[in-house]
PDB file of C-alpha atoms in Angstrom:
ATOM      1  CA  MET A 152      -1.041  11.089  -6.810  1.00 98.00           C
ATOM      2  CA  ILE A 153      -1.751   7.664  -5.381  1.00 98.00           C
ATOM      3  CA  VAL A 154      -0.027   4.546  -6.680  1.00 98.00           C
ATOM      4  CA  LEU A 155      -1.338   1.167  -5.340  1.00 98.00           C
ATOM      5  CA  THR A 156       0.927  -1.699  -5.882  1.00 98.00           C
ATOM      6  CA  SER A 157       0.873  -5.413  -5.038  1.00 98.00           C
ATOM      7  CA  ASN A 158       4.911  -5.612  -4.289  1.00 98.00           C
ATOM      8  CA  GLY A 159       6.444  -2.382  -5.421  1.00 97.00           C
ATOM      9  CA  ILE A 160       7.614  -1.047  -8.539  1.00 97.00           C
ATOM     10  CA  THR A 161       8.664  -4.299  -9.831  1.00 97.00           C
ATOM     11  CA  SER A 162       7.750  -4.307 -13.439  1.00 97.00           C
ATOM     12  CA  ASP A 163       9.314  -2.060 -16.290  1.00 97.00           C
ATOM     13  CA  ALA A 164       5.748  -0.887 -17.523  1.00 96.00           C
ATOM     14  CA  LEU A 165       5.367   0.422 -13.722  1.00 97.00           C
ATOM     15  CA  LEU A 166       8.615   1.836 -13.714  1.00 97.00           C
ATOM     16  CA  GLN A 167       8.375   3.687 -17.130  1.00 96.00           C
ATOM     17  CA  GLU A 168       5.091   5.165 -15.935  1.00 96.00           C
ATOM     18  CA  MET A 169       6.337   6.306 -12.687  1.00 96.00           C
ATOM     19  CA  LYS A 170       9.240   8.089 -14.393  1.00 96.00           C
ATOM     20  CA  ARG A 171       6.700  10.177 -16.226  1.00 95.00           C
ATOM     21  CA  HIS A 172       5.646  11.602 -12.868  1.00 93.00           C
ATOM     22  CA  ILE A 173       8.657  11.562 -10.586  1.00 95.00           C
ATOM     23  CA  HIS A 174      11.926  13.240 -11.312  1.00 89.00           C
ATOM     24  CA  GLY A 175      14.063  12.954  -8.209  1.00 91.00           C
ATOM     25  CA  GLY A 176      13.837  14.507  -4.761  1.00 97.00           C
ATOM     26  CA  LYS A 177      13.628  12.610  -1.351  1.00 98.00           C
ATOM     27  CA  ALA A 178      11.389   9.409  -0.604  1.00 98.00           C
ATOM     28  CA  ALA A 179      10.276   8.291   2.736  1.00 98.00           C
ATOM     29  CA  LEU A 180      10.205   4.540   2.878  1.00 98.00           C
ATOM     30  CA  VAL A 181       7.703   3.663   5.664  1.00 98.00           C
ATOM     31  CA  VAL A 182       8.694   0.535   7.404  1.00 98.00           C
ATOM     32  CA  THR A 183       5.896   0.431  10.170  1.00 98.00           C
ATOM     33  CA  ALA A 184       3.856  -2.483   8.471  1.00 98.00           C
ATOM     34  CA  ASP A 185       6.628  -4.813   9.676  1.00 97.00           C
ATOM     35  CA  ASN A 186       6.189  -4.529  13.230  1.00 95.00           C
ATOM     36  CA  GLU A 187       8.842  -7.145  13.934  1.00 95.00           C
ATOM     37  CA  TYR A 188      11.726  -6.326  11.610  1.00 95.00           C
ATOM     38  CA  LYS A 189      11.128  -2.704  10.428  1.00 96.00           C
ATOM     39  CA  GLU A 190      14.004  -1.326   8.364  1.00 95.00           C
ATOM     40  CA  LYS A 191      15.642  -4.767   8.488  1.00 93.00           C
ATOM     41  CA  ASN A 192      12.621  -6.352   6.491  1.00 94.00           C
ATOM     42  CA  TYR A 193      13.799  -8.435   3.760  1.00 93.00           C
ATOM     43  CA  HIS A 194      12.158  -6.400   0.913  1.00 95.00           C
ATOM     44  CA  VAL A 195      13.475  -2.880   2.262  1.00 98.00           C
ATOM     45  CA  SER A 196      16.796  -3.191  -0.149  1.00 97.00           C
ATOM     46  CA  ARG A 197      14.918  -4.017  -3.147  1.00 98.00           C
ATOM     47  CA  LEU A 198      12.209  -1.339  -2.491  1.00 98.00           C
ATOM     48  CA  THR A 199      14.945   1.307  -1.824  1.00 98.00           C
ATOM     49  CA  GLU A 200      16.558   0.465  -5.133  1.00 98.00           C
ATOM     50  CA  GLU A 201      13.517   0.723  -7.023  1.00 97.00           C
ATOM     51  CA  LEU A 202      12.865   4.338  -5.620  1.00 98.00           C
ATOM     52  CA  ARG A 203      16.432   5.190  -6.484  1.00 97.00           C
ATOM     53  CA  LEU A 204      15.811   4.364 -10.124  1.00 97.00           C
ATOM     54  CA  LEU A 205      13.444   7.107 -10.238  1.00 97.00           C
ATOM     55  CA  GLY A 206      16.201   9.538  -8.927  1.00 97.00           C
ATOM     56  CA  LEU A 207      15.027   9.498  -5.511  1.00 98.00           C
ATOM     57  CA  ALA A 208      17.287   9.593  -2.341  1.00 98.00           C
ATOM     58  CA  VAL A 209      15.688   7.207   0.192  1.00 98.00           C
ATOM     59  CA  GLU A 210      15.362   7.115   3.866  1.00 98.00           C
ATOM     60  CA  CYS A 211      13.381   4.642   6.141  1.00 98.00           C
ATOM     61  CA  PHE A 212      10.662   6.256   8.180  1.00 98.00           C
ATOM     62  CA  ASP A 213       8.527   4.570  10.899  1.00 98.00           C
ATOM     63  CA  PHE A 214       5.202   5.989  12.125  1.00 98.00           C
ATOM     64  CA  ASP A 215       5.746   4.477  15.510  1.00 98.00           C
ATOM     65  CA  ASN A 216       8.612   6.755  16.568  1.00 96.00           C
ATOM     66  CA  GLN A 217       8.642   9.623  14.245  1.00 97.00           C
ATOM     67  CA  LYS A 218       6.348  12.603  13.892  1.00 97.00           C
ATOM     68  CA  PRO A 219       3.818  13.615  11.149  1.00 97.00           C
ATOM     69  CA  GLU A 220       5.520  17.044  10.568  1.00 96.00           C
ATOM     70  CA  ASP A 221       8.825  15.203   9.810  1.00 96.00           C
ATOM     71  CA  LEU A 222       7.112  13.649   6.772  1.00 96.00           C
ATOM     72  CA  ARG A 223       6.524  16.790   5.203  1.00 91.00           C
ATOM     73  CA  GLU A 224      10.129  17.351   3.969  1.00 94.00           C
ATOM     74  CA  TYR A 225       9.862  14.312   1.538  1.00 98.00           C
ATOM     75  CA  ASP A 226       8.529  14.287  -2.032  1.00 97.00           C
ATOM     76  CA  VAL A 227       7.273  10.696  -2.041  1.00 98.00           C
ATOM     77  CA  VAL A 228       6.004   8.243   0.635  1.00 98.00           C
ATOM     78  CA  GLU A 229       5.962   4.660  -0.045  1.00 98.00           C
ATOM     79  CA  MET A 230       4.562   2.068   2.588  1.00 98.00           C
ATOM     80  CA  ILE A 231       6.049  -1.160   2.527  1.00 98.00           C
ATOM     81  CA  GLY A 232       3.983  -4.551   3.026  1.00 97.00           C
ATOM     82  CA  GLY A 233       3.297  -6.377   6.217  1.00 97.00           C
ATOM     83  CA  ASN A 234       0.605  -6.232   8.640  1.00 98.00           C
ATOM     84  CA  PRO A 235      -2.175  -3.819   7.396  1.00 98.00           C
ATOM     85  CA  TYR A 236      -3.961  -3.835  10.764  1.00 98.00           C
ATOM     86  CA  TYR A 237      -0.711  -2.909  12.628  1.00 98.00           C
ATOM     87  CA  LEU A 238      -0.052  -0.301  10.047  1.00 98.00           C
ATOM     88  CA  LEU A 239      -3.478   1.330  10.081  1.00 98.00           C
ATOM     89  CA  LYS A 240      -3.671   1.272  13.931  1.00 98.00           C
ATOM     90  CA  SER A 241      -0.140   3.164  13.950  1.00 98.00           C
ATOM     91  CA  ILE A 242      -1.382   5.799  11.246  1.00 98.00           C
ATOM     92  CA  VAL A 243      -4.499   6.586  13.274  1.00 98.00           C
ATOM     93  CA  ALA A 244      -2.889   6.391  16.845  1.00 98.00           C
ATOM     94  CA  ASN A 245       0.179   8.534  15.743  1.00 98.00           C
ATOM     95  CA  GLY A 246      -1.807  11.296  13.744  1.00 98.00           C
ATOM     96  CA  PHE A 247      -0.449  10.482  10.442  1.00 98.00           C
ATOM     97  CA  LEU A 248      -3.784  10.456   8.370  1.00 98.00           C
ATOM     98  CA  ASP A 249      -3.624  14.225   7.580  1.00 98.00           C
ATOM     99  CA  ALA A 250       0.075  13.870   6.401  1.00 98.00           C
ATOM    100  CA  LEU A 251      -0.909  10.925   3.985  1.00 98.00           C
ATOM    101  CA  THR A 252      -3.947  12.774   2.645  1.00 98.00           C
ATOM    102  CA  TYR A 253      -1.493  15.567   1.821  1.00 97.00           C
ATOM    103  CA  PHE A 254       0.662  13.194  -0.061  1.00 97.00           C
ATOM    104  CA  ALA A 255      -2.203  11.506  -1.853  1.00 97.00           C
ATOM    105  CA  GLN A 256      -3.559  14.861  -3.020  1.00 96.00           C
ATOM    106  CA  LYS A 257      -0.532  17.151  -3.574  1.00 96.00           C
ATOM    107  CA  LYS A 258       2.659  14.694  -3.971  1.00 97.00           C
ATOM    108  CA  CYS A 259       3.012  11.096  -4.438  1.00 98.00           C
ATOM    109  CA  LEU A 260       1.716   8.155  -2.035  1.00 98.00           C
ATOM    110  CA  VAL A 261       2.802   4.702  -2.971  1.00 98.00           C
ATOM    111  CA  GLY A 262       1.373   1.553  -1.211  1.00 98.00           C
ATOM    112  CA  CYS A 263       2.922  -1.798  -1.527  1.00 98.00           C
ATOM    113  CA  SER A 264       0.551  -4.802  -0.297  1.00 98.00           C
ATOM    114  CA  ALA A 265      -0.465  -3.961   3.272  1.00 98.00           C
ATOM    115  CA  GLY A 266       0.581  -0.273   2.477  1.00 98.00           C
ATOM    116  CA  SER A 267      -1.867  -0.239  -0.502  1.00 98.00           C
ATOM    117  CA  LEU A 268      -4.723  -1.871   1.725  1.00 98.00           C
ATOM    118  CA  VAL A 269      -4.624   0.697   4.333  1.00 98.00           C
ATOM    119  CA  VAL A 270      -5.176   3.637   1.649  1.00 98.00           C
ATOM    120  CA  THR A 271      -8.356   2.022   0.693  1.00 98.00           C
ATOM    121  CA  PRO A 272     -11.740   2.350   2.105  1.00 98.00           C
ATOM    122  CA  SER A 273     -11.711  -0.635   4.276  1.00 98.00           C
ATOM    123  CA  LEU A 274      -9.712  -3.703   5.593  1.00 98.00           C
ATOM    124  CA  GLU A 275     -12.987  -5.819   5.480  1.00 98.00           C
ATOM    125  CA  LEU A 276     -11.973  -7.886   2.301  1.00 97.00           C
ATOM    126  CA  ILE A 277      -8.596  -8.950   3.555  1.00 97.00           C
ATOM    127  CA  ASP A 278     -10.329  -9.758   6.958  1.00 97.00           C
ATOM    128  CA  ARG A 279     -12.121 -12.361   5.145  1.00 96.00           C
ATOM    129  CA  TYR A 280      -8.738 -13.986   4.256  1.00 96.00           C
ATOM    130  CA  SER A 281      -6.450 -13.334   7.041  1.00 95.00           C
ATOM    131  CA  PRO A 282      -8.361 -12.457  10.376  1.00 97.00           C
ATOM    132  CA  GLU A 283      -5.471 -13.673  12.344  1.00 97.00           C
ATOM    133  CA  MET A 284      -3.289 -10.833  11.217  1.00 97.00           C
ATOM    134  CA  ASN A 285      -5.354  -8.592  13.370  1.00 98.00           C
ATOM    135  CA  ILE A 286      -2.776  -8.828  16.267  1.00 97.00           C
ATOM    136  CA  VAL A 287      -3.820  -5.246  17.685  1.00 98.00           C
ATOM    137  CA  GLY A 288      -7.519  -5.967  17.972  1.00 97.00           C
ATOM    138  CA  LEU A 289      -9.083  -3.584  15.521  1.00 97.00           C
ATOM    139  CA  GLN A 290     -12.814  -3.459  15.866  1.00 96.00           C
ATOM    140  CA  ASN A 291     -13.391  -0.906  13.222  1.00 96.00           C
ATOM    141  CA  LEU A 292     -11.915  -1.932   9.796  1.00 98.00           C
ATOM    142  CA  THR A 293     -12.586   1.380   8.121  1.00 98.00           C
ATOM    143  CA  ALA A 294      -9.189   2.245   6.561  1.00 98.00           C
ATOM    144  CA  CYS A 295      -7.594   5.560   5.593  1.00 98.00           C
ATOM    145  CA  ASN A 296     -10.259   5.992   2.618  1.00 98.00           C
ATOM    146  CA  LEU A 297      -8.053   8.171   0.359  1.00 98.00           C
ATOM    147  CA  THR A 298      -9.377   6.652  -2.617  1.00 98.00           C
ATOM    148  CA  ASP A 299     -12.585   4.593  -3.578  1.00 97.00           C
ATOM    149  CA  VAL A 300     -10.351   2.035  -5.387  1.00 98.00           C
ATOM    150  CA  GLN A 301     -10.100  -1.462  -3.758  1.00 98.00           C
ATOM    151  CA  VAL A 302      -7.317  -3.852  -4.341  1.00 98.00           C
ATOM    152  CA  LEU A 303      -6.340  -7.371  -3.777  1.00 98.00           C
ATOM    153  CA  PRO A 304      -2.579  -7.897  -3.980  1.00 98.00           C
ATOM    154  CA  HIS A 305      -0.691 -10.848  -4.855  1.00 97.00           C
ATOM    155  CA  TYR A 306      -3.679 -12.157  -6.617  1.00 97.00           C
ATOM    156  CA  ASN A 307      -2.135 -14.947  -8.611  1.00 95.00           C
ATOM    157  CA  LYS A 308       0.031 -16.303  -5.708  1.00 95.00           C
ATOM    158  CA  CYS A 309      -2.809 -16.299  -3.512  1.00 95.00           C
ATOM    159  CA  LEU A 310      -5.271 -18.302  -5.584  1.00 93.00           C
ATOM    160  CA  SER A 311      -3.578 -21.511  -4.630  1.00 88.00           C
ATOM    161  CA  ARG A 312      -2.777 -20.388  -1.028  1.00 90.00           C
ATOM    162  CA  PHE A 313      -6.456 -19.679   0.044  1.00 90.00           C
ATOM    163  CA  GLU A 314      -9.455 -21.909  -0.491  1.00 91.00           C
ATOM    164  CA  ASN A 315     -12.222 -20.229  -2.432  1.00 94.00           C
ATOM    165  CA  PHE A 316      -9.999 -17.373  -3.032  1.00 96.00           C
ATOM    166  CA  GLU A 317     -11.680 -15.767  -6.025  1.00 97.00           C
ATOM    167  CA  GLU A 318     -15.251 -16.815  -4.685  1.00 97.00           C
ATOM    168  CA  LYS A 319     -14.673 -14.760  -1.438  1.00 97.00           C
ATOM    169  CA  CYS A 320     -13.583 -11.685  -3.511  1.00 98.00           C
ATOM    170  CA  ARG A 321     -16.700 -11.813  -5.789  1.00 98.00           C
ATOM    171  CA  GLN A 322     -18.884 -12.261  -2.665  1.00 98.00           C
ATOM    172  CA  TYR A 323     -17.426  -9.228  -1.158  1.00 98.00           C
ATOM    173  CA  GLU A 324     -17.900  -7.206  -4.303  1.00 98.00           C
ATOM    174  CA  THR A 325     -21.702  -8.374  -4.502  1.00 98.00           C
ATOM    175  CA  GLU A 326     -22.304  -7.456  -0.678  1.00 97.00           C
ATOM    176  CA  ASN A 327     -20.628  -4.035  -1.220  1.00 97.00           C
ATOM    177  CA  ALA A 328     -21.593  -3.186  -4.762  1.00 97.00           C
ATOM    178  CA  CYS A 329     -18.039  -2.451  -5.623  1.00 97.00           C
ATOM    179  CA  THR A 330     -15.366  -3.777  -8.140  1.00 97.00           C
ATOM    180  CA  VAL A 331     -11.929  -4.911  -6.661  1.00 98.00           C
ATOM    181  CA  VAL A 332      -8.744  -4.501  -8.741  1.00 98.00           C
ATOM    182  CA  ARG A 333      -7.053  -7.845  -8.649  1.00 98.00           C
ATOM    183  CA  LEU A 334      -3.188  -7.112  -8.612  1.00 98.00           C
ATOM    184  CA  ASN A 335      -0.579  -9.602  -9.511  1.00 97.00           C
ATOM    185  CA  ASP A 336       2.990  -8.627  -8.407  1.00 97.00           C
ATOM    186  CA  GLY A 337       4.159  -5.978 -10.879  1.00 97.00           C
ATOM    187  CA  ASP A 338       0.688  -4.468 -11.430  1.00 98.00           C
ATOM    188  CA  ALA A 339      -0.642  -1.327  -9.959  1.00 98.00           C
ATOM    189  CA  VAL A 340      -3.502   1.350 -10.042  1.00 98.00           C
ATOM    190  CA  ILE A 341      -2.346   5.064 -10.457  1.00 98.00           C
ATOM    191  CA  ILE A 342      -4.898   7.541  -9.349  1.00 98.00           C
ATOM    192  CA  GLU A 343      -4.694  11.170 -10.156  1.00 95.00           C
ATOM    193  CA  GLY A 344      -7.802  13.049  -9.006  1.00 91.00           C
ATOM    194  CA  LYS A 345     -10.487  11.365 -10.886  1.00 91.00           C
ATOM    195  CA  LYS A 346      -8.364   9.714 -13.290  1.00 95.00           C
ATOM    196  CA  LYS A 347      -7.488   6.057 -12.698  1.00 97.00           C
ATOM    197  CA  GLN A 348      -4.908   3.816 -14.519  1.00 97.00           C
ATOM    198  CA  ILE A 349      -4.310   0.249 -14.262  1.00 98.00           C
ATOM    199  CA  ILE A 350      -0.613  -0.850 -14.907  1.00 97.00           C
ATOM    200  CA  ARG A 351      -0.356  -4.337 -15.883  1.00 97.00           C
ATOM    201  CA  LYS A 352       3.016  -6.328 -15.977  1.00 89.00           C
TER     202      LYS A 352
END
């Protein structure tokens, strides 16, 4: 199961839906996307508490200094937000793609903002808004491609922050013959095999 969120499990509608699928176990909260603060990221305590509400024991995990086989002992993986370029490079460079594929197909993989973006086919859309975030010099913007669903997190907040925000998204959709799911905070897309469900706050 894949859960693409804007800012985590922050709405009651999403929490209740997640409770239908998750009944305890262990969760790895992947902090790699924040290449500066890691487990000291401002949102880690909130994201940890959200996972605990699902009966999960939570531990921080970092693709930069842990091994893919270590991830297999968990039941749920959630990747926090931050820099999607940095996160994607770390996933590929450190050999975590197969492990994430396993969670997407057999267990539960949750993305939060940048953590959601890397699960999708490409970072090209976000690159149209924030190319300066590409601090690692990624030339190939192909992402993990664990689903064909494409999302745009923090949609309502970004409308006022970026010039021509919606217009750029529509242009991307036209050029790539796709539909982008615009996610406000609290929203999510839940993907189970071929079944896709959009949860709105």
